[in-house]
JSON list of N, CA and C in Angstrom, two decimals:
[
{"chain": "A", "resi": 1, "resn": "MET", "atom": "N", "xyz": [-209.02, -144.13, -172.67]},
{"chain": "A", "resi": 1, "resn": "MET", "atom": "CA", "xyz": [-210.43, -144.59, -172.76]},
{"chain": "A", "resi": 1, "resn": "MET", "atom": "C", "xyz": [-211.25, -143.58, -173.04]},
{"chain": "A", "resi": 2, "resn": "GLU", "atom": "N", "xyz": [-211.03, -142.32, -172.17]},
{"chain": "A", "resi": 2, "resn": "GLU", "atom": "CA", "xyz": [-212.13, -141.15, -172.36]},
{"chain": "A", "resi": 2, "resn": "GLU", "atom": "C", "xyz": [-211.67, -140.27, -173.72]},
{"chain": "A", "resi": 3, "resn": "ASN", "atom": "N", "xyz": [-210.43, -140.36, -173.83]},
{"chain": "A", "resi": 3, "resn": "ASN", "atom": "CA", "xyz": [-210.21, -139.72, -175.36]},
{"chain": "A", "resi": 3, "resn": "ASN", "atom": "C", "xyz": [-210.41, -140.21, -176.66]},
{"chain": "A", "resi": 4, "resn": "ALA", "atom": "N", "xyz": [-210.86, -141.70, -176.29]},
{"chain": "A", "resi": 4, "resn": "ALA", "atom": "CA", "xyz": [-211.48, -142.42, -177.46]},
{"chain": "A", "resi": 4, "resn": "ALA", "atom": "C", "xyz": [-212.83, -142.18, -177.61]},
{"chain": "A", "resi": 5, "resn": "GLY", "atom": "N", "xyz": [-213.81, -141.58, -176.64]},
{"chain": "A", "resi": 5, "resn": "GLY", "atom": "CA", "xyz": [-214.88, -141.11, -176.77]},
{"chain": "A", "resi": 5, "resn": "GLY", "atom": "C", "xyz": [-215.59, -142.61, -176.16]},
{"chain": "A", "resi": 6, "resn": "THR", "atom": "N", "xyz": [-215.31, -143.26, -175.50]},
{"chain": "A", "resi": 6, "resn": "THR", "atom": "CA", "xyz": [-215.87, -144.35, -175.03]},
{"chain": "A", "resi": 6, "resn": "THR", "atom": "C", "xyz": [-215.97, -144.13, -173.36]},
{"chain": "A", "resi": 7, "resn": "GLY", "atom": "N", "xyz": [-217.18, -144.40, -172.75]},
{"chain": "A", "resi": 7, "resn": "GLY", "atom": "CA", "xyz": [-217.55, -144.40, -171.48]},
{"chain": "A", "resi": 7, "resn": "GLY", "atom": "C", "xyz": [-216.98, -145.55, -170.47]},
{"chain": "A", "resi": 8, "resn": "TRP", "atom": "N", "xyz": [-217.20, -145.77, -169.14]},
{"chain": "A", "resi": 8, "resn": "TRP", "atom": "CA", "xyz": [-216.79, -146.91, -168.44]},
{"chain": "A", "resi": 8, "resn": "TRP", "atom": "C", "xyz": [-217.58, -147.96, -169.04]},
{"chain": "A", "resi": 9, "resn": "ILE", "atom": "N", "xyz": [-218.85, -148.04, -169.04]},
{"chain": "A", "resi": 9, "resn": "ILE", "atom": "CA", "xyz": [-219.80, -149.11, -169.65]},
{"chain": "A", "resi": 9, "resn": "ILE", "atom": "C", "xyz": [-219.34, -149.55, -171.03]},
{"chain": "A", "resi": 10, "resn": "ALA", "atom": "N", "xyz": [-219.15, -148.78, -171.76]},
{"chain": "A", "resi": 10, "resn": "ALA", "atom": "CA", "xyz": [-218.77, -149.09, -172.97]},
{"chain": "A", "resi": 10, "resn": "ALA", "atom": "C", "xyz": [-217.17, -149.90, -172.98]},
{"chain": "A", "resi": 11, "resn": "ALA", "atom": "N", "xyz": [-216.40, -149.28, -172.27]},
{"chain": "A", "resi": 11, "resn": "ALA", "atom": "CA", "xyz": [-215.01, -149.77, -172.14]},
{"chain": "A", "resi": 11, "resn": "ALA", "atom": "C", "xyz": [-215.33, -151.45, -171.53]},
{"chain": "A", "resi": 12, "resn": "ILE", "atom": "N", "xyz": [-216.05, -151.48, -170.45]},
{"chain": "A", "resi": 12, "resn": "ILE", "atom": "CA", "xyz": [-216.41, -152.87, -170.10]},
{"chain": "A", "resi": 12, "resn": "ILE", "atom": "C", "xyz": [-217.23, -153.81, -171.22]},
{"chain": "A", "resi": 13, "resn": "ILE", "atom": "N", "xyz": [-217.95, -153.27, -171.92]},
{"chain": "A", "resi": 13, "resn": "ILE", "atom": "CA", "xyz": [-218.37, -154.19, -172.90]},
{"chain": "A", "resi": 13, "resn": "ILE", "atom": "C", "xyz": [-217.57, -154.40, -174.17]},
{"chain": "A", "resi": 14, "resn": "ILE", "atom": "N", "xyz": [-216.76, -153.32, -174.62]},
{"chain": "A", "resi": 14, "resn": "ILE", "atom": "CA", "xyz": [-215.86, -153.52, -175.60]},
{"chain": "A", "resi": 14, "resn": "ILE", "atom": "C", "xyz": [-214.94, -154.41, -175.05]},
{"chain": "A", "resi": 15, "resn": "GLY", "atom": "N", "xyz": [-214.21, -154.04, -173.93]},
{"chain": "A", "resi": 15, "resn": "GLY", "atom": "CA", "xyz": [-213.28, -154.83, -173.47]},
{"chain": "A", "resi": 15, "resn": "GLY", "atom": "C", "xyz": [-213.69, -156.34, -173.30]},
{"chain": "A", "resi": 16, "resn": "GLY", "atom": "N", "xyz": [-214.70, -156.74, -172.91]},
{"chain": "A", "resi": 16, "resn": "GLY", "atom": "CA", "xyz": [-215.09, -158.16, -172.82]},
{"chain": "A", "resi": 16, "resn": "GLY", "atom": "C", "xyz": [-215.25, -158.81, -173.95]},
{"chain": "A", "resi": 17, "resn": "ILE", "atom": "N", "xyz": [-215.86, -158.11, -174.94]},
{"chain": "A", "resi": 17, "resn": "ILE", "atom": "CA", "xyz": [-215.78, -158.63, -176.59]},
{"chain": "A", "resi": 17, "resn": "ILE", "atom": "C", "xyz": [-214.42, -158.82, -176.90]},
{"chain": "A", "resi": 18, "resn": "ALA", "atom": "N", "xyz": [-213.66, -157.71, -176.76]},
{"chain": "A", "resi": 18, "resn": "ALA", "atom": "CA", "xyz": [-212.05, -157.93, -177.43]},
{"chain": "A", "resi": 18, "resn": "ALA", "atom": "C", "xyz": [-211.39, -159.16, -176.52]},
{"chain": "A", "resi": 19, "resn": "GLY", "atom": "N", "xyz": [-211.54, -159.24, -175.40]},
{"chain": "A", "resi": 19, "resn": "GLY", "atom": "CA", "xyz": [-210.99, -160.37, -174.29]},
{"chain": "A", "resi": 19, "resn": "GLY", "atom": "C", "xyz": [-211.64, -161.60, -174.96]},
{"chain": "A", "resi": 20, "resn": "TRP", "atom": "N", "xyz": [-213.04, -161.65, -175.31]},
{"chain": "A", "resi": 20, "resn": "TRP", "atom": "CA", "xyz": [-213.51, -163.10, -175.81]},
{"chain": "A", "resi": 20, "resn": "TRP", "atom": "C", "xyz": [-213.02, -163.38, -177.10]},
{"chain": "A", "resi": 21, "resn": "LEU", "atom": "N", "xyz": [-212.71, -162.43, -177.79]},
{"chain": "A", "resi": 21, "resn": "LEU", "atom": "CA", "xyz": [-212.23, -162.74, -179.52]},
{"chain": "A", "resi": 21, "resn": "LEU", "atom": "C", "xyz": [-210.84, -163.45, -179.10]},
{"chain": "A", "resi": 22, "resn": "ALA", "atom": "N", "xyz": [-209.94, -162.48, -178.40]},
{"chain": "A", "resi": 22, "resn": "ALA", "atom": "CA", "xyz": [-208.73, -163.09, -178.03]},
{"chain": "A", "resi": 22, "resn": "ALA", "atom": "C", "xyz": [-208.76, -164.33, -177.51]},
{"chain": "A", "resi": 23, "resn": "GLU", "atom": "N", "xyz": [-209.60, -164.51, -176.50]},
{"chain": "A", "resi": 23, "resn": "GLU", "atom": "CA", "xyz": [-209.65, -166.17, -175.92]},
{"chain": "A", "resi": 23, "resn": "GLU", "atom": "C", "xyz": [-209.81, -167.17, -177.00]},
{"chain": "A", "resi": 24, "resn": "MET", "atom": "N", "xyz": [-210.85, -166.72, -177.95]},
{"chain": "A", "resi": 24, "resn": "MET", "atom": "CA", "xyz": [-211.14, -167.83, -179.30]},
{"chain": "A", "resi": 24, "resn": "MET", "atom": "C", "xyz": [-209.72, -167.86, -180.13]},
{"chain": "A", "resi": 25, "resn": "PHE", "atom": "N", "xyz": [-209.24, -166.89, -180.35]},
{"chain": "A", "resi": 25, "resn": "PHE", "atom": "CA", "xyz": [-208.19, -166.65, -181.17]},
{"chain": "A", "resi": 25, "resn": "PHE", "atom": "C", "xyz": [-207.07, -167.49, -180.69]},
{"chain": "A", "resi": 26, "resn": "MET", "atom": "N", "xyz": [-206.55, -167.12, -179.54]},
{"chain": "A", "resi": 26, "resn": "MET", "atom": "CA", "xyz": [-205.46, -167.83, -178.69]},
{"chain": "A", "resi": 26, "resn": "MET", "atom": "C", "xyz": [-205.85, -169.49, -178.35]},
{"chain": "A", "resi": 27, "resn": "LYS", "atom": "N", "xyz": [-207.01, -169.75, -178.30]},
{"chain": "A", "resi": 27, "resn": "LYS", "atom": "CA", "xyz": [-207.70, -170.82, -177.75]},
{"chain": "A", "resi": 27, "resn": "LYS", "atom": "C", "xyz": [-207.21, -171.15, -176.09]},
{"chain": "A", "resi": 28, "resn": "SER", "atom": "N", "xyz": [-207.55, -170.15, -175.53]},
{"chain": "A", "resi": 28, "resn": "SER", "atom": "CA", "xyz": [-207.24, -170.28, -174.20]},
{"chain": "A", "resi": 28, "resn": "SER", "atom": "C", "xyz": [-208.72, -170.50, -173.69]},
{"chain": "A", "resi": 29, "resn": "ASN", "atom": "N", "xyz": [-208.77, -170.59, -172.20]},
{"chain": "A", "resi": 29, "resn": "ASN", "atom": "CA", "xyz": [-210.02, -170.90, -171.52]},
{"chain": "A", "resi": 29, "resn": "ASN", "atom": "C", "xyz": [-209.93, -170.07, -170.23]},
{"chain": "A", "resi": 30, "resn": "MET", "atom": "N", "xyz": [-210.95, -168.96, -170.50]},
{"chain": "A", "resi": 30, "resn": "MET", "atom": "CA", "xyz": [-210.78, -167.85, -169.25]},
{"chain": "A", "resi": 30, "resn": "MET", "atom": "C", "xyz": [-212.19, -167.81, -169.00]},
{"chain": "A", "resi": 31, "resn": "GLY", "atom": "N", "xyz": [-212.49, -167.09, -167.82]},
{"chain": "A", "resi": 31, "resn": "GLY", "atom": "CA", "xyz": [-214.03, -166.71, -167.59]},
{"chain": "A", "resi": 31, "resn": "GLY", "atom": "C", "xyz": [-214.36, -165.34, -168.01]},
{"chain": "A", "resi": 32, "resn": "VAL", "atom": "N", "xyz": [-215.48, -164.87, -167.90]},
{"chain": "A", "resi": 32, "resn": "VAL", "atom": "CA", "xyz": [-216.25, -163.60, -168.38]},
{"chain": "A", "resi": 32, "resn": "VAL", "atom": "C", "xyz": [-215.32, -162.54, -167.66]},
{"chain": "A", "resi": 33, "resn": "LEU", "atom": "N", "xyz": [-215.00, -162.49, -166.34]},
{"chain": "A", "resi": 33, "resn": "LEU", "atom": "CA", "xyz": [-214.32, -161.50, -165.63]},
{"chain": "A", "resi": 33, "resn": "LEU", "atom": "C", "xyz": [-213.00, -161.34, -166.26]},
{"chain": "A", "resi": 34, "resn": "MET", "atom": "N", "xyz": [-212.09, -162.31, -166.52]},
{"chain": "A", "resi": 34, "resn": "MET", "atom": "CA", "xyz": [-210.90, -162.44, -166.97]},
{"chain": "A", "resi": 34, "resn": "MET", "atom": "C", "xyz": [-210.81, -161.63, -168.54]},
{"chain": "A", "resi": 35, "resn": "ASN", "atom": "N", "xyz": [-211.85, -162.00, -169.30]},
{"chain": "A", "resi": 35, "resn": "ASN", "atom": "CA", "xyz": [-211.87, -161.62, -170.67]},
{"chain": "A", "resi": 35, "resn": "ASN", "atom": "C", "xyz": [-212.01, -160.13, -170.53]},
{"chain": "A", "resi": 36, "resn": "ILE", "atom": "N", "xyz": [-213.22, -159.55, -169.52]},
{"chain": "A", "resi": 36, "resn": "ILE", "atom": "CA", "xyz": [-213.06, -157.93, -169.62]},
{"chain": "A", "resi": 36, "resn": "ILE", "atom": "C", "xyz": [-212.05, -157.57, -169.08]},
{"chain": "A", "resi": 37, "resn": "ILE", "atom": "N", "xyz": [-211.20, -158.00, -168.43]},
{"chain": "A", "resi": 37, "resn": "ILE", "atom": "CA", "xyz": [-209.94, -157.39, -167.54]},
{"chain": "A", "resi": 37, "resn": "ILE", "atom": "C", "xyz": [-208.81, -157.54, -169.07]},
{"chain": "A", "resi": 38, "resn": "LEU", "atom": "N", "xyz": [-208.74, -158.41, -169.50]},
{"chain": "A", "resi": 38, "resn": "LEU", "atom": "CA", "xyz": [-207.95, -158.92, -170.73]},
{"chain": "A", "resi": 38, "resn": "LEU", "atom": "C", "xyz": [-208.06, -157.74, -171.70]},
{"chain": "A", "resi": 39, "resn": "GLY", "atom": "N", "xyz": [-209.36, -157.50, -172.23]},
{"chain": "A", "resi": 39, "resn": "GLY", "atom": "CA", "xyz": [-209.77, -156.83, -173.08]},
{"chain": "A", "resi": 39, "resn": "GLY", "atom": "C", "xyz": [-209.53, -155.20, -172.76]},
{"chain": "A", "resi": 40, "resn": "ILE", "atom": "N", "xyz": [-209.52, -154.87, -171.44]},
{"chain": "A", "resi": 40, "resn": "ILE", "atom": "CA", "xyz": [-209.28, -153.25, -170.99]},
{"chain": "A", "resi": 40, "resn": "ILE", "atom": "C", "xyz": [-208.02, -153.21, -170.79]},
{"chain": "A", "resi": 41, "resn": "VAL", "atom": "N", "xyz": [-207.08, -154.20, -170.28]},
{"chain": "A", "resi": 41, "resn": "VAL", "atom": "CA", "xyz": [-205.81, -153.97, -170.01]},
{"chain": "A", "resi": 41, "resn": "VAL", "atom": "C", "xyz": [-205.01, -154.13, -171.07]},
{"chain": "A", "resi": 42, "resn": "GLY", "atom": "N", "xyz": [-205.56, -155.02, -172.13]},
{"chain": "A", "resi": 42, "resn": "GLY", "atom": "CA", "xyz": [-204.98, -155.03, -173.44]},
{"chain": "A", "resi": 42, "resn": "GLY", "atom": "C", "xyz": [-205.13, -153.95, -174.29]},
{"chain": "A", "resi": 43, "resn": "ALA", "atom": "N", "xyz": [-206.10, -153.08, -174.42]},
{"chain": "A", "resi": 43, "resn": "ALA", "atom": "CA", "xyz": [-206.40, -151.98, -174.84]},
{"chain": "A", "resi": 43, "resn": "ALA", "atom": "C", "xyz": [-205.24, -151.04, -174.59]},
{"chain": "A", "resi": 44, "resn": "ILE", "atom": "N", "xyz": [-205.07, -150.83, -173.30]},
{"chain": "A", "resi": 44, "resn": "ILE", "atom": "CA", "xyz": [-204.17, -149.92, -172.69]},
{"chain": "A", "resi": 44, "resn": "ILE", "atom": "C", "xyz": [-202.81, -150.23, -173.28]},
{"chain": "A", "resi": 45, "resn": "VAL", "atom": "N", "xyz": [-202.55, -151.51, -173.05]},
{"chain": "A", "resi": 45, "resn": "VAL", "atom": "CA", "xyz": [-200.95, -152.12, -173.48]},
{"chain": "A", "resi": 45, "resn": "VAL", "atom": "C", "xyz": [-200.72, -151.69, -174.89]},
{"chain": "A", "resi": 46, "resn": "ALA", "atom": "N", "xyz": [-201.73, -151.90, -175.69]},
{"chain": "A", "resi": 46, "resn": "ALA", "atom": "CA", "xyz": [-201.76, -151.95, -177.24]},
{"chain": "A", "resi": 46, "resn": "ALA", "atom": "C", "xyz": [-201.85, -150.35, -177.53]},
{"chain": "A", "resi": 47, "resn": "ASN", "atom": "N", "xyz": [-202.54, -149.45, -177.01]},
{"chain": "A", "resi": 47, "resn": "ASN", "atom": "CA", "xyz": [-202.34, -148.27, -177.42]},
{"chain": "A", "resi": 47, "resn": "ASN", "atom": "C", "xyz": [-200.90, -147.60, -177.15]},
{"chain": "A", "resi": 48, "resn": "ALA", "atom": "N", "xyz": [-200.55, -147.90, -175.95]},
{"chain": "A", "resi": 48, "resn": "ALA", "atom": "CA", "xyz": [-199.20, -147.47, -175.40]},
{"chain": "A", "resi": 48, "resn": "ALA", "atom": "C", "xyz": [-198.20, -148.20, -176.40]},
{"chain": "A", "resi": 49, "resn": "ILE", "atom": "N", "xyz": [-198.05, -149.31, -176.99]},
{"chain": "A", "resi": 49, "resn": "ILE", "atom": "CA", "xyz": [-197.18, -150.00, -177.85]},
{"chain": "A", "resi": 49, "resn": "ILE", "atom": "C", "xyz": [-197.41, -149.03, -179.21]},
{"chain": "A", "resi": 50, "resn": "LEU", "atom": "N", "xyz": [-198.69, -148.89, -179.72]},
{"chain": "A", "resi": 50, "resn": "LEU", "atom": "CA", "xyz": [-198.73, -148.16, -180.84]},
{"chain": "A", "resi": 50, "resn": "LEU", "atom": "C", "xyz": [-198.41, -146.53, -180.91]},
{"chain": "A", "resi": 51, "resn": "SER", "atom": "N", "xyz": [-198.73, -146.27, -179.86]},
{"chain": "A", "resi": 51, "resn": "SER", "atom": "CA", "xyz": [-198.35, -144.74, -180.01]},
{"chain": "A", "resi": 51, "resn": "SER", "atom": "C", "xyz": [-196.95, -144.43, -180.01]},
{"chain": "A", "resi": 52, "resn": "LEU", "atom": "N", "xyz": [-195.99, -145.58, -179.72]},
{"chain": "A", "resi": 52, "resn": "LEU", "atom": "CA", "xyz": [-194.68, -145.25, -179.80]},
{"chain": "A", "resi": 52, "resn": "LEU", "atom": "C", "xyz": [-194.36, -145.17, -181.09]},
{"chain": "A", "resi": 53, "resn": "PHE", "atom": "N", "xyz": [-195.29, -145.69, -182.19]},
{"chain": "A", "resi": 53, "resn": "PHE", "atom": "CA", "xyz": [-194.91, -145.88, -183.43]},
{"chain": "A", "resi": 53, "resn": "PHE", "atom": "C", "xyz": [-195.78, -144.71, -184.23]},
{"chain": "A", "resi": 54, "resn": "GLY", "atom": "N", "xyz": [-196.35, -143.94, -183.50]},
{"chain": "A", "resi": 54, "resn": "GLY", "atom": "CA", "xyz": [-197.09, -142.90, -184.22]},
{"chain": "A", "resi": 54, "resn": "GLY", "atom": "C", "xyz": [-198.71, -143.27, -184.40]},
{"chain": "A", "resi": 55, "resn": "VAL", "atom": "N", "xyz": [-198.95, -144.47, -184.02]},
{"chain": "A", "resi": 55, "resn": "VAL", "atom": "CA", "xyz": [-200.38, -144.98, -184.62]},
{"chain": "A", "resi": 55, "resn": "VAL", "atom": "C", "xyz": [-201.34, -144.63, -183.46]},
{"chain": "A", "resi": 56, "resn": "VAL", "atom": "N", "xyz": [-202.36, -144.13, -183.86]},
{"chain": "A", "resi": 56, "resn": "VAL", "atom": "CA", "xyz": [-203.60, -143.73, -182.72]},
{"chain": "A", "resi": 56, "resn": "VAL", "atom": "C", "xyz": [-204.79, -144.28, -183.25]},
{"chain": "A", "resi": 57, "resn": "LEU", "atom": "N", "xyz": [-205.49, -145.26, -182.62]},
{"chain": "A", "resi": 57, "resn": "LEU", "atom": "CA", "xyz": [-206.86, -145.55, -182.81]},
{"chain": "A", "resi": 57, "resn": "LEU", "atom": "C", "xyz": [-207.73, -145.01, -181.96]},
{"chain": "A", "resi": 58, "resn": "GLY", "atom": "N", "xyz": [-208.71, -144.57, -182.45]},
{"chain": "A", "resi": 58, "resn": "GLY", "atom": "CA", "xyz": [-209.77, -143.92, -181.92]},
{"chain": "A", "resi": 58, "resn": "GLY", "atom": "C", "xyz": [-211.33, -144.56, -182.05]},
{"chain": "A", "resi": 59, "resn": "GLY", "atom": "N", "xyz": [-212.05, -144.19, -181.33]},
{"chain": "A", "resi": 59, "resn": "GLY", "atom": "CA", "xyz": [-213.47, -144.71, -181.40]},
{"chain": "A", "resi": 59, "resn": "GLY", "atom": "C", "xyz": [-213.72, -146.13, -180.58]},
{"chain": "A", "resi": 60, "resn": "TRP", "atom": "N", "xyz": [-214.88, -146.51, -180.90]},
{"chain": "A", "resi": 60, "resn": "TRP", "atom": "CA", "xyz": [-215.16, -147.99, -180.30]},
{"chain": "A", "resi": 60, "resn": "TRP", "atom": "C", "xyz": [-214.61, -149.02, -181.27]},
{"chain": "A", "resi": 61, "resn": "VAL", "atom": "N", "xyz": [-214.34, -149.05, -182.51]},
{"chain": "A", "resi": 61, "resn": "VAL", "atom": "CA", "xyz": [-213.67, -149.75, -183.80]},
{"chain": "A", "resi": 61, "resn": "VAL", "atom": "C", "xyz": [-212.12, -150.06, -183.14]},
{"chain": "A", "resi": 62, "resn": "GLY", "atom": "N", "xyz": [-211.56, -148.68, -182.97]},
{"chain": "A", "resi": 62, "resn": "GLY", "atom": "CA", "xyz": [-210.15, -149.00, -182.56]},
{"chain": "A", "resi": 62, "resn": "GLY", "atom": "C", "xyz": [-210.03, -149.25, -181.21]},
{"chain": "A", "resi": 63, "resn": "TYR", "atom": "N", "xyz": [-210.69, -148.94, -180.21]},
{"chain": "A", "resi": 63, "resn": "TYR", "atom": "CA", "xyz": [-210.71, -149.47, -179.04]},
{"chain": "A", "resi": 63, "resn": "TYR", "atom": "C", "xyz": [-210.74, -151.00, -179.03]},
{"chain": "A", "resi": 64, "resn": "LEU", "atom": "N", "xyz": [-211.66, -151.48, -179.63]},
{"chain": "A", "resi": 64, "resn": "LEU", "atom": "CA", "xyz": [-211.71, -153.13, -179.96]},
{"chain": "A", "resi": 64, "resn": "LEU", "atom": "C", "xyz": [-210.62, -153.51, -180.68]},
{"chain": "A", "resi": 65, "resn": "ILE", "atom": "N", "xyz": [-209.93, -153.16, -181.59]},
{"chain": "A", "resi": 65, "resn": "ILE", "atom": "CA", "xyz": [-208.87, -153.74, -182.61]},
{"chain": "A", "resi": 65, "resn": "ILE", "atom": "C", "xyz": [-207.81, -153.66, -181.44]},
{"chain": "A", "resi": 66, "resn": "ALA", "atom": "N", "xyz": [-207.35, -152.40, -180.56]},
{"chain": "A", "resi": 66, "resn": "ALA", "atom": "CA", "xyz": [-206.59, -152.56, -179.67]},
{"chain": "A", "resi": 66, "resn": "ALA", "atom": "C", "xyz": [-206.40, -153.28, -178.20]},
{"chain": "A", "resi": 67, "resn": "GLY", "atom": "N", "xyz": [-207.89, -153.65, -177.86]},
{"chain": "A", "resi": 67, "resn": "GLY", "atom": "CA", "xyz": [-208.24, -154.56, -177.20]},
{"chain": "A", "resi": 67, "resn": "GLY", "atom": "C", "xyz": [-207.61, -155.80, -177.15]},
{"chain": "A", "resi": 68, "resn": "PHE", "atom": "N", "xyz": [-207.98, -156.16, -178.84]},
{"chain": "A", "resi": 68, "resn": "PHE", "atom": "CA", "xyz": [-207.84, -157.57, -179.05]},
{"chain": "A", "resi": 68, "resn": "PHE", "atom": "C", "xyz": [-206.64, -157.89, -179.19]},
{"chain": "A", "resi": 69, "resn": "VAL", "atom": "N", "xyz": [-205.84, -157.02, -179.82]},
{"chain": "A", "resi": 69, "resn": "VAL", "atom": "CA", "xyz": [-204.14, -157.12, -180.15]},
{"chain": "A", "resi": 69, "resn": "VAL", "atom": "C", "xyz": [-203.54, -157.25, -178.69]},
{"chain": "A", "resi": 70, "resn": "GLY", "atom": "N", "xyz": [-203.97, -156.23, -177.71]},
{"chain": "A", "resi": 70, "resn": "GLY", "atom": "CA", "xyz": [-203.24, -156.18, -176.61]},
{"chain": "A", "resi": 70, "resn": "GLY", "atom": "C", "xyz": [-203.59, -157.52, -175.61]},
{"chain": "A", "resi": 71, "resn": "ALA", "atom": "N", "xyz": [-204.75, -158.13, -175.60]},
{"chain": "A", "resi": 71, "resn": "ALA", "atom": "CA", "xyz": [-205.35, -159.37, -174.99]},
{"chain": "A", "resi": 71, "resn": "ALA", "atom": "C", "xyz": [-204.54, -160.42, -175.31]},
{"chain": "A", "resi": 72, "resn": "CYS", "atom": "N", "xyz": [-204.27, -160.51, -176.67]},
{"chain": "A", "resi": 72, "resn": "CYS", "atom": "CA", "xyz": [-203.41, -161.61, -177.48]},
{"chain": "A", "resi": 72, "resn": "CYS", "atom": "C", "xyz": [-202.07, -161.44, -176.84]},
{"chain": "A", "resi": 73, "resn": "ILE", "atom": "N", "xyz": [-201.50, -160.23, -176.72]},
{"chain": "A", "resi": 73, "resn": "ILE", "atom": "CA", "xyz": [-200.12, -160.11, -176.23]},
{"chain": "A", "resi": 73, "resn": "ILE", "atom": "C", "xyz": [-200.14, -160.56, -174.94]},
{"chain": "A", "resi": 74, "resn": "LEU", "atom": "N", "xyz": [-201.23, -160.02, -174.21]},
{"chain": "A", "resi": 74, "resn": "LEU", "atom": "CA", "xyz": [-201.03, -160.42, -172.83]},
{"chain": "A", "resi": 74, "resn": "LEU", "atom": "C", "xyz": [-200.96, -161.91, -172.56]},
{"chain": "A", "resi": 75, "resn": "ILE", "atom": "N", "xyz": [-202.25, -162.73, -173.34]},
{"chain": "A", "resi": 75, "resn": "ILE", "atom": "CA", "xyz": [-202.05, -164.16, -173.08]},
{"chain": "A", "resi": 75, "resn": "ILE", "atom": "C", "xyz": [-200.82, -164.80, -173.69]},
{"chain": "A", "resi": 76, "resn": "ALA", "atom": "N", "xyz": [-200.26, -164.37, -174.52]},
{"chain": "A", "resi": 76, "resn": "ALA", "atom": "CA", "xyz": [-198.84, -165.13, -175.01]},
{"chain": "A", "resi": 76, "resn": "ALA", "atom": "C", "xyz": [-197.83, -164.74, -174.09]},
{"chain": "A", "resi": 77, "resn": "ILE", "atom": "N", "xyz": [-197.67, -163.64, -173.45]},
{"chain": "A", "resi": 77, "resn": "ILE", "atom": "CA", "xyz": [-196.84, -163.53, -172.29]},
{"chain": "A", "resi": 77, "resn": "ILE", "atom": "C", "xyz": [-197.07, -164.22, -171.09]},
{"chain": "A", "resi": 78, "resn": "ALA", "atom": "N", "xyz": [-198.52, -164.51, -170.77]},
{"chain": "A", "resi": 78, "resn": "ALA", "atom": "CA", "xyz": [-198.91, -165.19, -169.62]},
{"chain": "A", "resi": 78, "resn": "ALA", "atom": "C", "xyz": [-198.52, -166.82, -169.95]},
{"chain": "A", "resi": 79, "resn": "ARG", "atom": "N", "xyz": [-198.59, -167.18, -170.95]},
{"chain": "A", "resi": 79, "resn": "ARG", "atom": "CA", "xyz": [-198.22, -168.45, -171.64]},
{"chain": "A", "resi": 79, "resn": "ARG", "atom": "C", "xyz": [-196.88, -168.70, -171.39]},
{"chain": "A", "resi": 80, "resn": "MET", "atom": "N", "xyz": [-196.06, -167.70, -171.71]},
{"chain": "A", "resi": 80, "resn": "MET", "atom": "CA", "xyz": [-194.41, -167.87, -171.84]},
{"chain": "A", "resi": 80, "resn": "MET", "atom": "C", "xyz": [-194.03, -167.94, -170.13]},
{"chain": "A", "resi": 81, "resn": "PHE", "atom": "N", "xyz": [-194.54, -167.19, -169.34]},
{"chain": "A", "resi": 81, "resn": "PHE", "atom": "CA", "xyz": [-194.53, -167.18, -167.71]},
{"chain": "A", "resi": 81, "resn": "PHE", "atom": "C", "xyz": [-194.50, -168.70, -167.13]},
{"chain": "A", "resi": 82, "resn": "ARG", "atom": "N", "xyz": [-195.97, -169.10, -167.68]},
{"chain": "A", "resi": 82, "resn": "ARG", "atom": "CA", "xyz": [-196.30, -170.41, -167.20]},
{"chain": "A", "resi": 82, "resn": "ARG", "atom": "C", "xyz": [-195.51, -171.37, -167.57]},
{"chain": "A", "resi": 83, "resn": "ARG", "atom": "N", "xyz": [-195.09, -171.55, -168.78]},
{"chain": "A", "resi": 83, "resn": "ARG", "atom": "CA", "xyz": [-194.09, -172.61, -169.18]},
{"chain": "A", "resi": 83, "resn": "ARG", "atom": "C", "xyz": [-192.70, -172.85, -168.27]},
{"chain": "A", "resi": 84, "resn": "THR", "atom": "N", "xyz": [-192.19, -171.61, -168.06]},
{"chain": "A", "resi": 84, "resn": "THR", "atom": "CA", "xyz": [-190.99, -171.31, -167.65]},
{"chain": "A", "resi": 84, "resn": "THR", "atom": "C", "xyz": [-190.77, -171.65, -166.09]},
{"chain": "A", "resi": 85, "resn": "VAL", "atom": "N", "xyz": [-192.05, -171.79, -165.25]},
{"chain": "A", "resi": 85, "resn": "VAL", "atom": "CA", "xyz": [-192.12, -171.98, -164.01]},
{"chain": "A", "resi": 85, "resn": "VAL", "atom": "C", "xyz": [-192.09, -173.51, -163.64]}
]
């Protein structure tokens, strides 16, 4: 997060927006706090996956894209585990 030039407050705001967008896209029903967590953790997950392929997203827009993609991945994984239990 710090390398991308975003602070903690910006990470929370961008993470919340990314989580909300993922929630709308994946048609799930989660709260504001879960959207923020999904966006932030999703950005970390997506950046880790993308870095394996040599792709680096920087800045606010990159963090938003990574958060959205990562949150969608996390929602899909959660749905897979929910169905198997």
